[in-house]
Amino acid sequence: MAQDARYLGSARIIAICTLCSRVTGLARDILLNHVYGQKWVQDAFNYGFLIPNLFRRLFGEGALSAIFIPIFTETLDQRGRDAAWTLLGRVAGLMVLLLTLITLVLEAIVLGLWWFETTSAMHALQLALTAVMMPFMIGICVLALFSSILNCLNHFTVPALLPIVLNVLNMIGVLYVGPMIGEALDRQIYGVALSVLAASLLQIAIIVPVMKRHGVAFRFSVRWNDPDVRRIGRMFLPVVLGQGVLLFSVFFDAQLCTFLTRGPGSPDSFVLFGRDIKYPLVEGALSAVNNAQRLYQFPLGVLAISLATAVFPLFSLYASRRDLAGLRSTLGQSVRVALFEGLPCALVLIVLAEPIVALLFEHGRFGPDATARAAWVLTCYAIGVPAFCCQHILLRGFYSLKDTLTPMWISAALVALNIAISLTLVWRPAIREAAFGISTAVTAYLHCGVSLWLLRRRMQGRIGARLIAKSAAKTVAASALVLLVLVVVYQWTGKLPLAGLGRTGVLAVRVFLPILAAVGAYFGAAAALRCEEVRWLAGGRTAAAADACGLK
């Protein structure tokens, strides 16, 4: 049982590694915004990366991992390593074959659309970059599968650090490869797209030797007659539909944002059903949404996703042993930690949205107007950060039970609401592209509420709702102090004589000083309120923490 107590320690390891990768990702985004600005060329790159990135989330980090990890964990625990490696080889082989066929079909469609696109330079560039980066989804999905294997073997460091490879190669693409291709920005961006493909190959070349050092020995196979492979296949479609419905909202938001954006040289309006409709968005809308997403996903990836990644193999192990009591208590504890991490992060992003965006991105071709747009979108997304944190935990709770249908129905029920909110708000001048942040936040809270209620029934017992509510009340009280400290310290820094530090120095002080003060106030208040999450995150081995982990 000592292994069970280590998942928060694993989460800390993943968080540290993810922090390193997110920092390099932030450096990449800073460079992209500096060189290309929040303009149509970066809009086109973000659009081109959309489809392969969605397939990564759908296949690699979503459906396949959600199904494969519980079955692989069960096979490894009950039938040994040889059977587990055989299963891995067959699943990997079939996945590569399927993704290759999908890539070829999508390439044909995208290239056909590109060939006939003559009216908009922005749309033509979007399609061309999509075609260039489409094969990325094969490599990144294989990488996600291999990373999940290492996670099942309690190795988290290399998988969490591998995104650094993509970030570094992207920066090389911006600084060196792009300028070698041409002088115009819409030519240079192809260098960044090519760096994406190179990164996927290098990442696989790095992770394969690591797998071998951990004893993983498999051969690619496309045999379908394995009972476990067939079981994965039967579960695959519902998860793809469920995850697909959820990701369809992301895809639809990007399509809607692109369709409603007036590109360079385009008229002020478009014709729909015989009516002239003025474009509600201008170039840079998709980049503003993307920049806001990168910023709110920074703490989300470092904290919540790290926690969910670490705890999912443990969820699966409890479920395979039919230890519902252990699963319930570990799920409840994970939700409490997710809320404890998510709420103060949301407040930091809301209060300091504009100075954070200005500090990171307002350089080169990224001006004050772009800062205001991205900061407003970030504020709206930040409202949903606590729900985003819990969502990752709750989804893994369902998947550990091999329940793939329930999340699908929840997502399907909410996707229409998400689209309706976006379509309603995007036309309002005060909201514009921030509509996508509002709709995502609202549906995330509803998703968490329904998931908690259904998980309680699915697990045949309580999941510690009273403990979660009690913990949430303490978190809210401590976060109220965070809000006060952020506002007061931020206003105070505006009165300090900081002109000698220069613009960047002033912004750094106005961002980091309030954050440091808020962190100190939060943990001080949490300690005073006797929040158990402080001891859990610090690695304490108290009896309460052990009980919450199901370790008695």
Coordinates of C-alpha atoms in Angstrom, one line a residue:
M1 CA 0.0 0.0 0.0
A2 CA 3.0 2.3 0.2
Q3 CA 2.7 2.6 -3.6
D4 CA -0.8 4.1 -3.2
A5 CA 0.5 6.9 -0.9
R6 CA 2.9 8.1 -3.5
Y7 CA 0.5 9.5 -6.1
L8 CA 0.7 13.1 -4.7
G9 CA 4.5 12.7 -4.8
S10 CA 4.2 11.6 -8.4
A11 CA 2.0 14.6 -9.0
R12 CA 4.7 16.9 -7.6
I13 CA 7.3 15.4 -9.9
I14 CA 5.0 15.8 -12.9
A15 CA 4.2 19.4 -11.9
I16 CA 7.9 20.3 -11.7
C17 CA 8.6 18.8 -15.1
T18 CA 5.4 20.3 -16.6
L19 CA 6.4 23.7 -15.2
C20 CA 9.7 23.4 -17.2
S21 CA 7.9 22.5 -20.4
R22 CA 5.3 25.2 -19.9
V23 CA 8.0 27.8 -19.3
T24 CA 9.6 26.9 -22.6
G25 CA 6.1 26.9 -24.2
L26 CA 5.6 30.4 -22.9
A27 CA 8.9 31.4 -24.3
R28 CA 7.8 30.0 -27.7
D29 CA 4.5 31.9 -27.5
I30 CA 6.3 35.1 -26.5
L31 CA 8.6 34.7 -29.6
L32 CA 5.7 33.9 -31.9
N33 CA 3.8 37.0 -30.8
H34 CA 6.9 39.2 -31.0
V35 CA 7.6 38.1 -34.6
Y36 CA 4.1 37.6 -36.0
G37 CA 2.0 39.7 -33.7
Q38 CA -1.6 39.0 -32.9
K39 CA -2.4 39.2 -36.6
W40 CA -3.7 37.0 -39.5
V41 CA -0.5 35.0 -40.1
Q42 CA -0.5 33.8 -36.5
D43 CA -4.3 33.2 -36.8
A44 CA -3.5 30.9 -39.8
F45 CA -0.8 29.0 -37.9
N46 CA -3.1 28.4 -34.9
Y47 CA -5.8 27.2 -37.3
G48 CA -3.4 24.9 -39.1
F49 CA -2.3 23.3 -35.8
L50 CA -5.9 22.9 -34.7
I51 CA -6.8 19.5 -36.4
P52 CA -3.7 17.6 -35.5
N53 CA -3.8 19.0 -32.0
L54 CA -7.5 17.9 -31.6
F55 CA -6.6 14.4 -32.8
R56 CA -3.9 14.3 -30.2
R57 CA -6.4 15.2 -27.5
L58 CA -9.0 12.9 -28.9
F59 CA -6.9 9.7 -29.6
G60 CA -3.6 10.1 -27.8
E61 CA -4.5 11.8 -24.6
G62 CA -8.2 11.2 -24.6
A63 CA -10.0 8.2 -25.9
L64 CA -7.2 5.7 -26.3
S65 CA -5.4 6.5 -23.1
A66 CA -8.7 6.6 -21.2
I67 CA -9.5 3.1 -22.4
F68 CA -6.1 1.6 -22.7
I69 CA -4.6 2.5 -19.3
P70 CA -7.3 0.7 -17.2
I71 CA -7.1 -2.5 -19.4
F72 CA -3.3 -2.3 -19.6
T73 CA -3.0 -1.8 -15.8
E74 CA -5.3 -4.8 -15.3
T75 CA -3.3 -7.0 -17.7
L76 CA 0.0 -6.0 -16.1
D77 CA -1.3 -6.5 -12.6
Q78 CA -3.0 -9.9 -13.2
R79 CA -1.3 -11.5 -16.2
G80 CA 2.2 -10.1 -16.1
R81 CA 4.5 -8.1 -18.4
D82 CA 4.7 -10.4 -21.4
A83 CA 0.9 -10.2 -21.9
A84 CA 1.0 -6.4 -21.3
W85 CA 3.7 -5.9 -24.0
T86 CA 1.8 -8.1 -26.5
L87 CA -1.3 -5.9 -25.9
L88 CA 0.7 -2.8 -26.3
G89 CA 2.2 -3.9 -29.6
R90 CA -1.2 -4.8 -31.1
V91 CA -2.9 -1.6 -29.9
A92 CA 0.0 0.6 -31.1
G93 CA 0.1 -1.1 -34.5
L94 CA -3.6 -0.7 -35.1
M95 CA -3.6 2.9 -33.9
V96 CA -0.8 3.8 -36.4
L97 CA -2.6 2.1 -39.2
L98 CA -5.9 3.9 -38.4
L99 CA -4.3 7.3 -38.0
T100 CA -2.3 6.9 -41.2
L101 CA -5.5 6.2 -43.1
I102 CA -7.3 9.2 -41.5
T103 CA -4.3 11.5 -42.2
L104 CA -4.4 10.5 -45.9
V105 CA -8.1 11.2 -46.2
L106 CA -7.9 14.5 -44.4
E107 CA -4.8 15.6 -46.5
A108 CA -6.8 14.9 -49.7
I109 CA -9.7 17.0 -48.4
V110 CA -7.6 19.9 -47.2
L111 CA -5.4 20.0 -50.3
G112 CA -8.6 20.0 -52.5
L113 CA -10.0 22.9 -50.6
W114 CA -6.7 24.7 -50.8
W115 CA -6.5 24.2 -54.5
F116 CA -9.8 25.9 -55.1
E117 CA -9.4 28.7 -52.5
T118 CA -8.9 31.9 -54.5
T119 CA -10.8 34.6 -52.5
S120 CA -8.8 34.9 -49.2
A121 CA -5.1 34.8 -48.6
M122 CA -5.8 34.1 -44.9
H123 CA -8.0 31.0 -45.7
A124 CA -5.5 29.7 -48.2
L125 CA -2.7 30.0 -45.7
Q126 CA -4.8 28.3 -43.1
L127 CA -5.4 25.3 -45.3
A128 CA -1.8 25.1 -46.5
L129 CA -0.5 25.0 -42.9
T130 CA -3.1 22.4 -42.0
A131 CA -1.9 20.2 -44.8
V132 CA 1.8 20.6 -43.7
M133 CA 1.2 19.8 -40.0
M134 CA -1.5 17.1 -40.4
P135 CA 1.0 14.1 -40.1
F136 CA 2.0 15.5 -36.7
M137 CA -1.1 13.8 -35.3
I138 CA 0.4 10.3 -36.0
G139 CA 3.6 10.9 -34.1
I140 CA 2.0 12.8 -31.2
C141 CA -0.6 10.1 -30.6
V142 CA 2.1 7.4 -30.6
L143 CA 4.0 9.5 -28.1
A144 CA 1.0 9.9 -25.9
L145 CA 0.5 6.1 -25.9
F146 CA 4.1 5.5 -25.0
S147 CA 3.9 8.1 -22.3
S148 CA 0.9 6.5 -20.7
I149 CA 2.9 3.2 -20.6
L150 CA 5.7 4.8 -18.7
N151 CA 3.1 6.4 -16.3
C152 CA 1.7 3.0 -15.6
L153 CA 5.3 1.9 -14.7
N154 CA 5.5 4.9 -12.3
H155 CA 7.9 6.8 -14.5
F156 CA 6.6 10.4 -15.1
T157 CA 9.7 12.5 -15.7
V158 CA 10.6 12.0 -19.3
P159 CA 6.9 12.1 -20.6
A160 CA 6.3 15.4 -18.8
L161 CA 9.6 16.9 -20.1
L162 CA 9.1 15.9 -23.8
P163 CA 7.0 18.9 -24.8
I164 CA 10.2 20.9 -24.3
V165 CA 11.4 19.4 -27.5
L166 CA 8.4 20.7 -29.5
N167 CA 8.8 24.2 -27.9
V168 CA 12.5 24.5 -28.6
L169 CA 12.2 23.3 -32.2
N170 CA 9.3 25.7 -32.7
M171 CA 11.6 28.6 -31.6
I172 CA 14.3 27.4 -33.9
G173 CA 11.7 27.4 -36.7
V174 CA 10.8 31.0 -35.9
L175 CA 14.3 32.3 -35.6
Y176 CA 16.2 30.3 -38.2
V177 CA 14.2 28.1 -40.5
G178 CA 11.5 30.6 -41.3
P179 CA 13.8 33.4 -42.4
M180 CA 15.6 30.8 -44.6
I181 CA 12.4 30.2 -46.5
G182 CA 11.5 33.8 -47.3
E183 CA 11.2 37.4 -46.1
A184 CA 7.4 37.7 -46.0
L185 CA 5.8 36.6 -42.7
D186 CA 3.3 34.4 -44.5
R187 CA 6.3 32.5 -46.0
Q188 CA 8.3 32.3 -42.8
I189 CA 5.5 30.7 -40.9
Y190 CA 6.1 27.5 -42.9
G191 CA 9.4 27.1 -41.0
V192 CA 7.5 26.9 -37.8
A193 CA 5.1 24.3 -39.3
L194 CA 8.0 22.2 -40.5
S195 CA 9.5 22.3 -37.0
V196 CA 6.3 20.8 -35.6
L197 CA 6.9 17.7 -37.8
A198 CA 10.5 17.4 -36.8
A199 CA 9.6 17.6 -33.1
S200 CA 7.3 14.6 -33.3
L201 CA 10.0 12.4 -34.8
L202 CA 12.6 13.6 -32.2
Q203 CA 10.2 13.0 -29.3
I204 CA 9.6 9.4 -30.3
A205 CA 13.4 8.9 -30.8
I206 CA 13.9 10.0 -27.2
I207 CA 11.1 8.1 -25.5
V208 CA 11.7 4.6 -27.1
P209 CA 15.1 4.1 -25.4
V210 CA 13.5 5.1 -22.1
M211 CA 10.8 2.5 -22.5
K212 CA 13.5 -0.1 -23.2
R213 CA 15.4 0.8 -20.0
H214 CA 12.2 0.2 -18.1
G215 CA 11.8 -3.3 -19.6
V216 CA 9.2 -2.5 -22.2
A217 CA 9.6 -5.0 -25.1
F218 CA 7.0 -5.0 -27.9
R219 CA 6.6 -5.4 -31.6
F220 CA 4.0 -3.5 -33.7
S221 CA 1.2 -5.8 -34.8
V222 CA -2.2 -5.3 -36.5
R223 CA -3.8 -8.5 -35.2
W224 CA -7.4 -7.8 -34.2
N225 CA -8.3 -11.3 -32.8
D226 CA -6.9 -10.5 -29.3
P227 CA -9.8 -10.4 -26.8
D228 CA -8.4 -7.4 -25.0
V229 CA -7.9 -5.5 -28.3
R230 CA -11.6 -6.3 -29.2
R231 CA -12.7 -5.1 -25.8
I232 CA -10.8 -1.8 -26.4
G233 CA -12.4 -1.6 -29.8
R234 CA -15.9 -2.0 -28.4
M235 CA -15.2 0.8 -25.8
F236 CA -13.4 3.0 -28.3
L237 CA -16.4 4.3 -30.3
P238 CA -18.4 5.6 -27.2
V239 CA -15.3 7.4 -25.9
V240 CA -14.4 8.9 -29.3
L241 CA -18.0 10.1 -29.5
G242 CA -17.9 11.5 -26.0
Q243 CA -14.5 13.1 -26.3
G244 CA -15.4 14.1 -29.9
V245 CA -18.5 15.9 -28.7
L246 CA -16.5 17.7 -26.1
L247 CA -13.7 18.6 -28.6
F248 CA -16.3 19.5 -31.3
S249 CA -17.0 22.5 -29.1
V250 CA -13.4 23.5 -29.4
F251 CA -13.3 22.8 -33.1
F252 CA -16.6 24.7 -33.7
D253 CA -15.4 27.7 -31.7
A254 CA -12.3 27.9 -33.9
Q255 CA -14.3 27.5 -37.1
L256 CA -16.9 30.1 -35.9
C257 CA -14.1 32.5 -34.8
T258 CA -12.4 32.1 -38.2
F259 CA -15.6 32.4 -40.2
L260 CA -16.7 35.5 -38.4
T261 CA -13.3 37.2 -38.6
R262 CA -12.7 39.8 -41.3
G263 CA -9.4 39.0 -42.9
P264 CA -7.0 41.4 -44.6
G265 CA -8.4 42.8 -47.8
S266 CA -11.8 41.3 -47.2
P267 CA -15.1 43.3 -47.3
D268 CA -16.7 44.5 -44.1
S269 CA -19.6 42.1 -44.4
F270 CA -20.5 38.6 -45.7
V271 CA -23.7 37.3 -47.2
L272 CA -25.7 34.6 -45.4
F273 CA -29.1 33.5 -46.5
G274 CA -29.4 36.5 -48.7
R275 CA -28.5 39.0 -46.0
D276 CA -25.5 41.2 -45.6
I277 CA -24.0 40.6 -42.1
K278 CA -21.1 42.7 -40.8
Y279 CA -18.2 40.7 -39.5
P280 CA -18.2 40.9 -35.6
L281 CA -14.5 40.0 -35.3
V282 CA -11.3 41.4 -36.8
E283 CA -7.9 39.7 -37.6
G284 CA -6.2 38.4 -34.5
A285 CA -9.4 37.0 -32.9
L286 CA -8.2 33.4 -33.0
S287 CA -4.8 34.4 -31.8
A288 CA -6.3 36.3 -28.9
V289 CA -8.3 33.2 -27.9
N290 CA -5.2 31.0 -28.4
N291 CA -3.0 33.3 -26.2
A292 CA -5.6 33.3 -23.5
Q293 CA -5.9 29.5 -23.6
R294 CA -2.1 29.1 -23.3
L295 CA -2.1 31.4 -20.2
Y296 CA -4.9 29.7 -18.3
Q297 CA -3.6 26.3 -19.3
F298 CA -0.2 27.1 -17.7
P299 CA -1.4 26.6 -14.1
L300 CA -3.9 24.0 -15.3
G301 CA -1.2 21.9 -16.8
V302 CA 1.3 22.3 -14.0
L303 CA -1.2 21.6 -11.2
A304 CA -4.4 19.9 -12.1
I305 CA -3.4 17.8 -15.2
S306 CA -0.3 16.7 -13.3
L307 CA -2.5 15.5 -10.5
A308 CA -4.9 13.8 -12.8
T309 CA -2.1 12.1 -14.7
A310 CA -0.5 10.8 -11.5
V311 CA -3.7 9.5 -10.0
F312 CA -5.2 7.9 -13.0
P313 CA -3.1 4.6 -12.8
L314 CA -4.1 4.4 -9.1
F315 CA -7.8 4.9 -10.0
S316 CA -7.4 2.1 -12.5
L317 CA -5.7 -0.2 -10.1
Y318 CA -8.4 0.3 -7.4
A319 CA -11.1 -0.3 -10.1
S320 CA -9.4 -3.5 -11.4
R321 CA -9.3 -4.9 -7.8
R322 CA -12.9 -3.8 -7.3
D323 CA -11.9 -1.7 -4.3
L324 CA -14.6 0.9 -4.7
A325 CA -14.0 2.3 -1.2
G326 CA -10.4 3.1 -2.0
L327 CA -11.5 4.6 -5.3
R328 CA -14.1 6.8 -3.8
S329 CA -11.8 8.2 -1.1
T330 CA -9.0 8.8 -3.5
L331 CA -11.3 10.5 -6.0
G332 CA -12.7 12.7 -3.2
Q333 CA -9.3 13.7 -2.1
S334 CA -8.2 14.5 -5.7
V335 CA -11.2 16.8 -6.2
R336 CA -10.4 18.6 -3.0
V337 CA -6.8 19.2 -4.1
A338 CA -8.0 20.3 -7.5
L339 CA -10.3 22.9 -6.0
F340 CA -7.6 24.0 -3.6
E341 CA -5.2 24.6 -6.5
G342 CA -7.7 25.9 -9.0
L343 CA -9.6 28.7 -7.2
P344 CA -6.6 30.9 -6.2
C345 CA -5.1 30.4 -9.7
A346 CA -8.3 31.7 -11.2
L347 CA -8.3 34.8 -9.0
V348 CA -4.7 35.6 -10.0
L349 CA -5.5 35.3 -13.7
I350 CA -8.7 37.5 -13.3
V351 CA -7.1 40.3 -11.3
L352 CA -3.8 40.4 -13.2
A353 CA -4.9 39.5 -16.7
E354 CA -3.8 42.7 -18.4
P355 CA -0.4 43.2 -16.8
I356 CA 0.4 39.4 -17.3
V357 CA -0.4 39.7 -21.0
A358 CA 1.5 43.0 -21.4
L359 CA 4.6 41.6 -19.6
L360 CA 4.7 38.4 -21.7
F361 CA 3.5 39.4 -25.1
E362 CA 3.5 43.2 -25.6
H363 CA 6.7 43.4 -27.6
G364 CA 7.6 43.7 -31.3
R365 CA 4.4 43.5 -33.5
F366 CA 2.2 42.8 -30.4
G367 CA 0.7 46.2 -29.4
P368 CA -1.5 47.6 -26.5
D369 CA -4.8 46.8 -28.4
A370 CA -3.7 43.2 -28.7
T371 CA -3.0 43.1 -25.0
A372 CA -6.4 44.4 -24.1
R373 CA -8.1 41.8 -26.4
A374 CA -6.1 38.8 -25.1
A375 CA -6.5 40.0 -21.4
W376 CA -10.3 40.2 -21.7
V377 CA -10.5 36.7 -23.2
L378 CA -8.2 35.4 -20.5
T379 CA -10.4 36.9 -17.8
C380 CA -13.4 35.0 -19.1
Y381 CA -11.6 31.7 -19.4
A382 CA -10.1 32.2 -15.9
I383 CA -13.6 32.1 -14.4
G384 CA -13.8 28.4 -15.3
V385 CA -10.3 27.3 -14.0
P386 CA -11.6 25.6 -10.9
A387 CA -14.1 23.6 -13.0
F388 CA -11.4 22.8 -15.6
C389 CA -9.2 21.4 -12.8
C390 CA -12.0 19.1 -11.4
Q391 CA -13.1 18.0 -14.8
H392 CA -9.8 16.2 -15.5
I393 CA -10.2 14.3 -12.2
L394 CA -13.8 13.3 -12.7
L395 CA -13.4 12.1 -16.3
R396 CA -10.6 9.8 -15.1
G397 CA -12.9 8.5 -12.4
F398 CA -15.4 7.3 -15.1
Y399 CA -12.7 5.9 -17.3
S400 CA -11.1 3.9 -14.5
L401 CA -14.5 2.1 -14.1
K402 CA -14.4 1.5 -17.9
D403 CA -17.5 3.7 -18.1
T404 CA -17.2 5.5 -21.4
L405 CA -20.8 6.2 -22.1
T406 CA -21.7 8.5 -19.2
P407 CA -19.1 11.2 -20.1
M408 CA -20.3 11.0 -23.7
W409 CA -23.9 11.7 -22.8
I410 CA -22.9 14.5 -20.5
S411 CA -20.8 16.1 -23.2
A412 CA -23.5 15.6 -25.9
A413 CA -26.0 17.3 -23.6
L414 CA -23.8 20.4 -23.1
V415 CA -22.3 20.9 -26.5
A416 CA -25.5 22.6 -27.8
L417 CA -25.5 25.0 -24.9
N418 CA -21.8 25.8 -25.5
I419 CA -22.5 26.6 -29.1
A420 CA -25.7 28.6 -28.2
I421 CA -23.8 30.8 -25.7
S422 CA -20.9 31.5 -28.2
L423 CA -23.3 32.3 -31.0
T424 CA -25.3 34.6 -28.8
L425 CA -22.5 36.6 -27.2
V426 CA -20.0 36.9 -30.1
W427 CA -22.0 39.7 -31.7
R428 CA -21.9 41.9 -28.6
P429 CA -19.3 44.6 -29.0
A430 CA -18.3 44.4 -25.3
I431 CA -17.7 40.6 -25.5
R432 CA -16.6 39.6 -29.1
E433 CA -14.1 36.7 -29.0
A434 CA -14.4 36.5 -25.2
A435 CA -17.7 34.7 -25.9
F436 CA -15.7 31.5 -26.4
G437 CA -14.2 31.8 -22.9
I438 CA -17.6 32.4 -21.3
S439 CA -19.3 29.5 -23.0
T440 CA -16.4 27.1 -22.1
A441 CA -16.4 28.1 -18.4
V442 CA -20.2 27.8 -18.0
T443 CA -20.4 24.3 -19.6
A444 CA -17.4 23.2 -17.5
Y445 CA -19.1 23.9 -14.3
L446 CA -22.3 22.1 -15.4
H447 CA -20.2 19.2 -16.6
C448 CA -18.5 18.9 -13.1
G449 CA -21.8 19.1 -11.3
V450 CA -23.5 16.4 -13.3
S451 CA -20.4 14.2 -13.2
L452 CA -20.1 14.3 -9.4
W453 CA -23.7 13.4 -9.0
L454 CA -23.5 10.5 -11.4
L455 CA -20.2 9.2 -10.1
R456 CA -21.6 9.0 -6.6
R457 CA -24.3 6.6 -8.0
R458 CA -21.8 4.7 -10.2
M459 CA -19.4 4.0 -7.3
Q460 CA -22.2 2.7 -5.1
G461 CA -21.5 4.9 -2.2
R462 CA -20.5 8.3 -1.0
I463 CA -17.4 10.1 -2.4
G464 CA -17.0 12.4 0.5
A465 CA -19.4 15.2 -0.6
R466 CA -19.5 16.7 2.9
L467 CA -15.7 16.6 3.1
I468 CA -15.5 18.2 -0.3
A469 CA -18.0 20.9 0.7
K470 CA -16.1 21.6 4.0
S471 CA -12.8 21.8 2.2
A472 CA -14.3 24.0 -0.6
A473 CA -15.6 26.4 2.1
K474 CA -12.2 26.7 3.6
T475 CA -10.7 27.2 0.2
V476 CA -13.1 30.0 -0.6
A477 CA -12.4 31.7 2.7
A478 CA -8.6 31.5 2.1
S479 CA -9.1 32.7 -1.5
A480 CA -11.1 35.7 -0.4
L481 CA -7.9 36.8 1.3
V482 CA -6.0 36.1 -1.9
L483 CA -8.4 38.4 -3.8
L484 CA -8.0 41.2 -1.3
V485 CA -4.2 40.9 -1.3
L486 CA -4.0 40.9 -5.1
V487 CA -6.0 44.0 -5.4
V488 CA -4.3 45.9 -2.6
V489 CA -0.8 45.0 -3.6
Y490 CA -1.4 45.6 -7.3
Q491 CA -2.8 49.1 -6.6
W492 CA 0.1 49.8 -4.2
T493 CA 2.8 48.8 -6.8
G494 CA 1.2 51.4 -9.1
K495 CA 2.3 54.1 -6.7
L496 CA 5.9 52.9 -6.3
P497 CA 8.7 54.9 -7.9
L498 CA 9.7 52.2 -10.4
A499 CA 10.3 54.3 -13.5
G500 CA 14.1 53.5 -13.4
L501 CA 13.3 49.8 -13.9
G502 CA 12.0 50.4 -17.4
R503 CA 8.7 49.2 -18.8
T504 CA 9.4 45.5 -18.5
G505 CA 10.8 45.9 -15.0
V506 CA 7.7 47.8 -13.8
L507 CA 5.4 45.2 -15.3
A508 CA 7.4 42.4 -13.7
V509 CA 7.1 44.0 -10.3
R510 CA 3.4 44.7 -10.7
V511 CA 2.8 41.0 -11.7
F512 CA 5.1 39.0 -9.4
L513 CA 4.9 41.1 -6.2
P514 CA 1.1 40.7 -5.9
I515 CA 1.4 36.9 -6.8
L516 CA 4.1 36.3 -4.2
A517 CA 2.1 38.2 -1.6
A518 CA -1.0 36.3 -2.5
V519 CA 0.8 32.9 -2.3
G520 CA 2.0 33.7 1.2
A521 CA -1.4 34.9 2.3
Y522 CA -3.1 31.8 0.8
F523 CA -1.0 29.2 2.5
G524 CA -0.9 31.2 5.7
A525 CA -4.7 31.3 5.7
A526 CA -5.0 27.7 4.7
A527 CA -2.7 26.6 7.5
A528 CA -4.7 28.7 10.0
L529 CA -7.9 27.1 8.7
R530 CA -6.3 23.6 9.1
C531 CA -6.7 22.8 5.4
E532 CA -5.5 19.2 5.0
E533 CA -4.5 19.9 1.4
V534 CA -1.5 21.9 2.6
R535 CA -0.1 18.8 4.3
W536 CA -0.9 16.5 1.4
L537 CA 0.8 18.8 -1.1
A538 CA 3.8 19.2 1.2
G539 CA 4.1 15.4 1.4
G540 CA 3.0 15.0 5.0
R541 CA 2.1 11.5 6.2
T542 CA -0.7 12.3 8.6
A543 CA -3.3 9.9 9.6
A544 CA -6.0 12.1 8.0
A545 CA -4.1 12.1 4.7
A546 CA -3.7 8.4 4.8
D547 CA -7.4 7.9 5.5
A548 CA -8.3 10.2 2.6
C549 CA -6.1 8.1 0.4
G550 CA -7.9 5.0 1.5
L551 CA -4.8 3.7 3.3
K552 CA -5.8 2.2 6.6

